[in-house]
Amino acid sequence: MVAQLLWILAVYGIAVALVHIVHARHLRRASEGTGRRRHYVLITSNHERQVEWYLRALSWYALLSGTRVRVTVLDDQSYDDTLKIVKRLTHLSGIELVYGTWRSGDPASQETDVDPKEDEIIRIDLRNPMEAVQIPYVQG
């Protein structure tokens, strides 16, 4: 009985230590403010089953790594609820999320508020399923 109690306390102590380490890393990166931001541009089309997982994976990545992440979701004429799901997740913690529609012929309208000096731009066309592996914590 005492051994089980000691195991429980040890696991609890390790969990508390990990939370403090992750929080300290987050505060250190936030105070630096000079780090580049990762800007993921996701092009979707009828991805209602996957888009929530992709956005939550990016949120977890931002929170655990302390990286500033901005996500722009551009929808290419979806017939399902892809944009509704993205709208619902706009307040997801850890990432700055914006969304819009994809216009094939106008590249200037695709990526707004992007500063190449500040942002590392990662463009992922989810219409090609093999490109999803560029999202952290997502496997092909």
Coordinates of N, CA and C in Angstrom, one line a residue:
M1 N 0.8 -1.2 0.0 CA 0.0 0.0 0.0 C 0.9 1.3 0.0
V2 N 1.9 1.2 0.8 CA 2.8 2.4 0.9 C 3.6 2.5 -0.5
A3 N 3.9 1.4 -1.1 CA 4.6 1.5 -2.4 C 3.8 2.1 -3.4
Q4 N 2.5 1.8 -3.5 CA 1.6 2.4 -4.5 C 1.4 3.9 -4.2
L5 N 1.4 4.3 -3.0 CA 1.2 5.7 -2.6 C 2.5 6.5 -3.1
L6 N 3.7 5.9 -2.9 CA 4.9 6.5 -3.3 C 5.0 6.6 -4.8
W7 N 4.5 5.6 -5.5 CA 4.4 5.7 -7.0 C 3.5 6.8 -7.5
I8 N 2.4 7.0 -6.8 CA 1.4 8.0 -7.2 C 2.1 9.4 -7.0
L9 N 2.7 9.6 -5.8 CA 3.4 10.8 -5.5 C 4.5 11.1 -6.5
A10 N 5.3 10.1 -6.9 CA 6.4 10.3 -7.8 C 5.8 10.7 -9.2
V11 N 4.8 10.1 -9.7 CA 4.2 10.4 -11.0 C 3.7 11.9 -10.9
Y12 N 3.0 12.2 -9.8 CA 2.5 13.5 -9.7 C 3.6 14.6 -9.7
G13 N 4.7 14.3 -9.0 CA 5.8 15.2 -8.9 C 6.4 15.4 -10.3
I14 N 6.6 14.3 -11.0 CA 7.1 14.4 -12.4 C 6.2 15.3 -13.3
A15 N 4.9 15.1 -13.2 CA 4.0 15.8 -14.0 C 4.0 17.3 -13.6
V16 N 4.1 17.6 -12.4 CA 4.3 19.0 -11.9 C 5.5 19.6 -12.5
A17 N 6.6 18.9 -12.4 CA 7.9 19.4 -12.9 C 7.8 19.7 -14.4
L18 N 7.2 18.7 -15.2 CA 7.1 18.9 -16.6 C 6.2 20.2 -17.0
V19 N 5.2 20.4 -16.2 CA 4.4 21.6 -16.5 C 5.2 22.8 -16.2
H20 N 5.9 22.9 -15.2 CA 6.8 24.0 -14.9 C 7.8 24.3 -16.0
I21 N 8.4 23.2 -16.5 CA 9.5 23.3 -17.5 C 8.9 23.9 -18.8
V22 N 7.7 23.3 -19.2 CA 7.1 23.8 -20.4 C 6.6 25.2 -20.3
H23 N 6.1 25.6 -19.1 CA 5.6 27.0 -18.9 C 6.8 27.9 -18.9
A24 N 7.9 27.5 -18.3 CA 9.1 28.4 -18.3 C 9.7 28.6 -19.7
R25 N 9.7 27.5 -20.5 CA 10.1 27.6 -21.9 C 9.2 28.6 -22.6
H26 N 7.9 28.5 -22.4 CA 7.0 29.3 -23.1 C 7.2 30.8 -22.7
L27 N 7.4 31.1 -21.4 CA 7.6 32.4 -21.0 C 8.9 33.0 -21.6
R28 N 10.0 32.2 -21.6 CA 11.3 32.6 -22.1 C 11.1 33.0 -23.6
R29 N 10.5 32.1 -24.4 CA 10.3 32.4 -25.8 C 9.4 33.7 -26.0
A30 N 8.4 33.8 -25.2 CA 7.5 35.0 -25.4 C 8.2 36.3 -25.0
S31 N 9.1 36.2 -24.0 CA 9.8 37.4 -23.6 C 10.9 37.8 -24.6
E32 N 11.4 36.8 -25.4 CA 12.4 37.2 -26.4 C 11.8 38.0 -27.5
G33 N 10.7 37.5 -28.0 CA 9.9 38.2 -29.0 C 10.6 38.4 -30.3
T34 N 11.9 38.0 -30.4 CA 12.6 38.2 -31.7 C 12.6 37.0 -32.6
G35 N 12.1 35.9 -32.0 CA 12.1 34.7 -32.8 C 11.1 34.8 -34.0
R36 N 11.5 34.0 -35.0 CA 10.6 34.0 -36.2 C 9.3 33.3 -35.9
R37 N 8.3 33.7 -36.5 CA 7.0 33.0 -36.4 C 6.8 32.0 -37.5
R38 N 6.3 30.9 -37.2 CA 5.9 29.9 -38.3 C 4.5 30.2 -38.8
H39 N 4.4 30.4 -40.1 CA 3.1 30.7 -40.7 C 2.8 29.5 -41.6
Y40 N 1.8 28.7 -41.1 CA 1.3 27.6 -41.9 C 0.1 28.1 -42.8
V41 N 0.2 27.9 -44.1 CA -0.9 28.2 -45.0 C -1.5 26.9 -45.4
L42 N -2.7 26.6 -45.0 CA -3.3 25.3 -45.3 C -4.4 25.5 -46.4
I43 N -4.3 24.8 -47.5 CA -5.3 24.9 -48.5 C -6.1 23.7 -48.4
T44 N -7.4 23.8 -48.2 CA -8.3 22.7 -47.9 C -9.4 22.7 -49.0
S45 N -10.0 21.5 -49.1 CA -11.1 21.3 -49.9 C -11.8 20.0 -49.4
N46 N -13.0 20.2 -48.8 CA -13.7 19.0 -48.3 C -12.9 18.2 -47.3
H47 N -12.4 18.9 -46.3 CA -11.6 18.2 -45.3 C -12.2 18.3 -43.9
E48 N -13.5 18.2 -43.8 CA -14.2 18.3 -42.5 C -13.7 17.3 -41.5
R49 N -13.3 16.1 -42.0 CA -12.9 15.0 -41.1 C -11.5 15.2 -40.5
Q50 N -10.7 15.9 -41.3 CA -9.3 16.1 -40.8 C -8.9 17.5 -40.3
V51 N -9.6 18.5 -40.7 CA -9.1 19.9 -40.4 C -9.1 20.1 -38.9
E52 N -10.0 19.6 -38.1 CA -9.9 19.9 -36.7 C -8.6 19.2 -36.1
W53 N -8.3 18.0 -36.5 CA -7.1 17.3 -36.0 C -5.9 18.1 -36.4
Y54 N -5.8 18.6 -37.7 CA -4.7 19.4 -38.1 C -4.5 20.6 -37.3
L55 N -5.6 21.4 -37.0 CA -5.5 22.6 -36.3 C -5.1 22.3 -34.8
R56 N -5.7 21.3 -34.2 CA -5.3 20.9 -32.8 C -3.9 20.5 -32.7
A57 N -3.4 19.8 -33.7 CA -2.0 19.4 -33.8 C -1.0 20.6 -33.8
L58 N -1.4 21.6 -34.6 CA -0.6 22.8 -34.7 C -0.7 23.6 -33.3
S59 N -1.8 23.6 -32.7 CA -2.0 24.2 -31.4 C -1.1 23.5 -30.4
W60 N -1.1 22.2 -30.3 CA -0.3 21.5 -29.4 C 1.2 21.7 -29.7
Y61 N 1.6 21.8 -30.9 CA 3.0 22.1 -31.3 C 3.4 23.4 -30.8
A62 N 2.5 24.4 -31.0 CA 2.9 25.8 -30.5 C 3.0 25.8 -29.0
L63 N 2.1 25.2 -28.3 CA 2.1 25.2 -26.8 C 3.3 24.5 -26.3
L64 N 3.6 23.3 -26.8 CA 4.7 22.5 -26.3 C 6.1 23.0 -26.7
S65 N 6.2 23.6 -27.9 CA 7.5 24.0 -28.3 C 7.8 25.5 -28.0
G66 N 6.7 26.2 -27.6 CA 6.9 27.6 -27.4 C 7.1 28.5 -28.6
T67 N 6.8 27.9 -29.8 CA 6.9 28.6 -31.1 C 5.7 29.4 -31.4
R68 N 5.9 30.6 -31.9 CA 4.8 31.4 -32.3 C 4.3 30.9 -33.7
V69 N 3.0 30.5 -33.7 CA 2.4 29.9 -34.9 C 1.2 30.7 -35.4
R70 N 1.2 31.0 -36.7 CA 0.0 31.6 -37.3 C -0.5 30.6 -38.3
V71 N -1.8 30.4 -38.4 CA -2.3 29.4 -39.4 C -3.3 30.2 -40.2
T72 N -3.2 30.1 -41.5 CA -4.2 30.6 -42.5 C -4.8 29.5 -43.2
V73 N -6.1 29.3 -43.1 CA -6.8 28.2 -43.8 C -7.5 28.8 -45.0
L74 N -7.1 28.4 -46.2 CA -7.8 28.8 -47.4 C -8.6 27.7 -48.0
D75 N -9.9 27.9 -48.1 CA -10.8 26.8 -48.5 C -11.1 26.9 -50.0
D76 N -10.9 25.8 -50.7 CA -11.1 25.7 -52.2 C -12.5 25.1 -52.4
Q77 N -13.6 25.8 -52.3 CA -14.9 25.4 -52.7 C -15.4 24.1 -52.0
S78 N -15.3 24.0 -50.7 CA -15.7 22.8 -50.0 C -17.2 22.8 -50.1
Y79 N -17.7 21.5 -50.2 CA -19.2 21.3 -50.1 C -19.6 20.8 -48.7
D80 N -18.6 20.6 -47.9 CA -19.0 20.1 -46.5 C -18.8 21.2 -45.5
D81 N -18.6 20.9 -44.2 CA -18.6 21.9 -43.2 C -17.1 22.2 -42.8
T82 N -16.2 22.2 -43.7 CA -14.8 22.5 -43.4 C -14.7 23.9 -42.8
L83 N -15.3 24.9 -43.4 CA -15.1 26.3 -42.9 C -15.9 26.5 -41.6
K84 N -17.0 25.8 -41.4 CA -17.7 26.0 -40.1 C -16.8 25.4 -39.0
I85 N -16.1 24.4 -39.2 CA -15.3 23.8 -38.2 C -14.1 24.7 -37.9
V86 N -13.5 25.3 -39.0 CA -12.4 26.3 -38.8 C -12.9 27.5 -38.0
K87 N -14.1 28.0 -38.4 CA -14.7 29.2 -37.6 C -14.8 28.9 -36.2
R88 N -15.3 27.6 -35.9 CA -15.5 27.3 -34.5 C -14.2 27.2 -33.7
L89 N -13.1 26.9 -34.4 CA -11.8 26.8 -33.7 C -10.9 28.0 -33.7
T90 N -11.5 29.2 -34.1 CA -10.7 30.4 -34.2 C -10.1 30.8 -32.8
H91 N -10.7 30.4 -31.7 CA -10.2 30.8 -30.4 C -9.3 29.7 -29.8
L92 N -8.8 28.8 -30.6 CA -7.9 27.7 -30.2 C -6.6 28.3 -29.6
S93 N -6.2 27.9 -28.4 CA -5.1 28.5 -27.8 C -3.8 28.1 -28.4
G94 N -2.8 29.0 -28.4 CA -1.5 28.7 -28.9 C -1.2 29.1 -30.3
I95 N -2.3 29.3 -31.1 CA -2.1 29.7 -32.5 C -3.0 30.9 -32.8
E96 N -2.5 31.7 -33.8 CA -3.3 32.7 -34.4 C -3.9 32.2 -35.7
L97 N -5.3 32.1 -35.7 CA -5.9 31.4 -36.8 C -6.8 32.4 -37.6
V98 N -6.6 32.4 -38.9 CA -7.4 33.2 -39.8 C -7.8 32.3 -41.0
Y99 N -8.9 32.6 -41.6 CA -9.4 31.7 -42.7 C -10.0 32.6 -43.8
G100 N -10.1 32.0 -45.0 CA -10.6 32.7 -46.1 C -10.9 31.6 -47.2
T101 N -11.1 32.2 -48.4 CA -11.4 31.3 -49.6 C -10.2 31.3 -50.5
W102 N -10.0 30.3 -51.2 CA -8.9 30.2 -52.1 C -9.3 30.6 -53.5
R103 N -8.6 31.6 -54.1 CA -8.9 32.1 -55.4 C -7.7 31.7 -56.3
S104 N -7.9 30.8 -57.2 CA -6.9 30.2 -58.0 C -6.0 31.2 -58.7
G105 N -6.6 32.1 -59.3 CA -5.8 33.0 -60.2 C -5.2 34.2 -59.6
D106 N -5.4 34.5 -58.3 CA -4.9 35.7 -57.7 C -4.0 35.4 -56.5
P107 N -2.7 35.2 -56.8 CA -1.8 34.8 -55.7 C -1.6 36.0 -54.6
A108 N -1.8 37.2 -55.0 CA -1.7 38.3 -54.1 C -2.7 38.3 -53.0
S109 N -3.9 37.7 -53.3 CA -4.9 37.7 -52.3 C -4.9 36.5 -51.4
Q110 N -3.9 35.6 -51.7 CA -3.8 34.3 -50.9 C -3.2 34.5 -49.5
E111 N -2.1 35.2 -49.4 CA -1.4 35.3 -48.2 C -1.3 36.7 -47.7
T112 N -2.1 37.2 -46.9 CA -2.1 38.5 -46.4 C -1.4 38.6 -45.0
D113 N -0.9 39.7 -44.7 CA -0.2 40.0 -43.4 C 1.0 39.0 -43.2
V114 N 1.8 38.8 -44.3 CA 2.9 37.9 -44.2 C 4.2 38.8 -44.4
D115 N 5.1 38.7 -43.5 CA 6.3 39.5 -43.5 C 7.4 38.4 -43.7
P116 N 8.1 38.3 -44.9 CA 9.1 37.2 -45.0 C 10.3 37.4 -44.1
K117 N 10.5 38.6 -43.6 CA 11.6 38.8 -42.7 C 11.3 38.2 -41.3
E118 N 10.0 38.2 -40.9 CA 9.6 37.7 -39.6 C 9.0 36.3 -39.7
D119 N 8.4 35.9 -40.8 CA 7.6 34.7 -40.8 C 8.4 33.6 -41.6
E120 N 8.4 32.4 -41.1 CA 8.8 31.2 -41.9 C 7.5 30.6 -42.5
I121 N 7.3 30.8 -43.8 CA 6.1 30.4 -44.4 C 6.1 28.9 -44.8
I122 N 5.2 28.1 -44.4 CA 5.1 26.7 -44.7 C 3.7 26.5 -45.4
R123 N 3.7 26.3 -46.7 CA 2.5 26.2 -47.5 C 2.2 24.7 -47.7
I124 N 1.0 24.3 -47.2 CA 0.6 22.9 -47.3 C -0.7 22.8 -48.1
D125 N -0.7 22.2 -49.2 CA -1.9 22.0 -50.0 C -2.5 20.6 -49.6
L126 N -3.5 20.7 -48.8 CA -4.1 19.4 -48.3 C -4.9 18.7 -49.3
R127 N -5.1 19.3 -50.5 CA -5.7 18.6 -51.5 C -4.8 17.4 -52.0
N128 N -3.6 17.5 -51.7 CA -2.6 16.4 -52.0 C -2.3 15.8 -50.6
P129 N -2.9 14.6 -50.3 CA -2.8 14.0 -48.9 C -1.4 13.8 -48.4
M130 N -0.4 13.7 -49.3 CA 1.0 13.5 -48.9 C 1.6 14.7 -48.2
E131 N 1.1 15.9 -48.4 CA 1.6 17.1 -47.9 C 1.2 17.3 -46.4
A132 N 0.3 16.5 -45.9 CA -0.2 16.7 -44.5 C 0.9 16.3 -43.5
V133 N 1.9 15.5 -44.0 CA 3.0 15.1 -43.1 C 3.9 16.3 -42.7
Q134 N 3.8 17.4 -43.3 CA 4.5 18.6 -42.9 C 4.0 19.2 -41.6
I135 N 2.8 18.9 -41.2 CA 2.2 19.4 -40.0 C 2.7 18.5 -38.8
P136 N 3.3 19.2 -37.8 CA 3.8 18.5 -36.7 C 2.7 17.5 -36.0
Y137 N 3.2 16.4 -35.6 CA 2.3 15.4 -35.0 C 1.3 14.7 -35.9
V138 N 1.5 14.9 -37.2 CA 0.6 14.3 -38.2 C 1.5 13.3 -39.0
Q139 N 1.0 12.1 -39.1 CA 1.8 11.1 -39.9 C 0.9 10.7 -41.1
G140 N 1.6 10.3 -42.2 CA 0.9 10.0 -43.4 C 0.2 8.7 -43.5

